[in-house]
Amino acid sequence: TFIQQGKQAPFTGTLFDPTATAKIMANGKFLKEEYELKMGFEMQKQQKQFDLDISQLKITLDTERESFQKTLEV
C-alpha cells in the first residue's frame, strides 16, 4: 500500500519504502535458493561418503574372503 507523506495509514503497522520492500522480497527468494543449494551440496557429500564406506567395506570383505580361502587351503 502506498501512502503519501504526511497522510495517516488506514491500519496499524510498519511502512516500508519501495526499495526496502524490494530488498525484503528479494532476500526471501535468495535465502530459499541458498538453502536449496546448501541442501543439495550436503546430500551429494553424504552420498559420496556412503559410496566410499561401501567401497571400503567391500575391500575388507574381499580381503577377509581371500584370507579365509588361504586358511582352508593349508
Coordinates of C-alpha atoms in Angstrom, one line a residue:
T1 CA 0.0 0.0 0.0
F2 CA 1.4 3.4 -1.0
I3 CA 0.6 6.3 1.3
Q4 CA 1.6 9.9 0.6
Q5 CA 4.0 11.5 3.0
G6 CA 2.1 13.2 5.9
K7 CA -1.0 11.1 5.3
Q8 CA -2.3 8.7 8.0
A9 CA -2.2 4.9 7.3
P10 CA -5.6 3.2 7.5
F11 CA -4.1 0.4 9.6
T12 CA -1.5 -0.1 12.4
G13 CA 1.8 -1.4 11.2
T14 CA 5.2 -0.6 9.7
L15 CA 5.5 1.0 6.4
F16 CA 8.4 0.4 4.0
D17 CA 9.5 2.4 1.0
P18 CA 9.7 0.6 -2.4
T19 CA 13.4 0.0 -2.0
A20 CA 13.0 -1.7 1.4
T21 CA 10.1 -3.7 0.2
A22 CA 12.1 -4.9 -2.9
K23 CA 15.0 -5.9 -0.6
I24 CA 12.8 -7.9 1.7
M25 CA 11.1 -9.7 -1.2
A26 CA 14.5 -10.4 -2.9
N27 CA 16.1 -11.6 0.3
G28 CA 13.4 -14.2 0.8
K29 CA 14.0 -15.6 -2.7
F30 CA 17.7 -15.7 -2.3
L31 CA 17.5 -17.3 1.1
K32 CA 15.4 -20.1 -0.4
E33 CA 17.8 -20.6 -3.3
E34 CA 20.8 -20.6 -0.9
Y35 CA 19.1 -23.2 1.3
E36 CA 18.4 -25.4 -1.7
L37 CA 22.0 -25.2 -2.9
K38 CA 23.4 -26.0 0.5
M39 CA 20.9 -28.9 0.9
G40 CA 21.9 -30.3 -2.5
F41 CA 25.6 -30.0 -1.7
E42 CA 25.2 -31.7 1.7
M43 CA 23.1 -34.5 0.2
Q44 CA 25.8 -35.1 -2.5
K45 CA 28.5 -35.0 0.1
Q46 CA 26.7 -37.6 2.2
Q47 CA 26.1 -39.8 -0.8
K48 CA 29.8 -39.7 -1.7
Q49 CA 30.7 -40.7 1.9
F50 CA 28.2 -43.6 1.8
D51 CA 29.7 -44.7 -1.5
L52 CA 33.2 -44.6 0.0
D53 CA 32.1 -46.5 3.1
I54 CA 30.6 -49.2 0.9
S55 CA 33.7 -49.5 -1.2
Q56 CA 35.9 -49.8 1.9
L57 CA 33.6 -52.5 3.3
K58 CA 33.7 -54.4 0.0
I59 CA 37.5 -54.3 0.1
T60 CA 37.5 -55.5 3.6
L61 CA 35.1 -58.3 2.7
D62 CA 37.2 -59.4 -0.3
T63 CA 40.4 -59.4 1.9
E64 CA 38.7 -61.5 4.6
R65 CA 37.4 -64.0 1.9
E66 CA 40.9 -64.3 0.5
S67 CA 42.4 -64.9 3.9
F68 CA 39.7 -67.5 4.7
Q69 CA 40.4 -69.3 1.4
K70 CA 44.1 -69.4 2.1
T71 CA 43.4 -70.8 5.6
L72 CA 41.2 -73.5 4.1
E73 CA 44.0 -74.4 1.6
V74 CA 46.5 -75.1 4.4

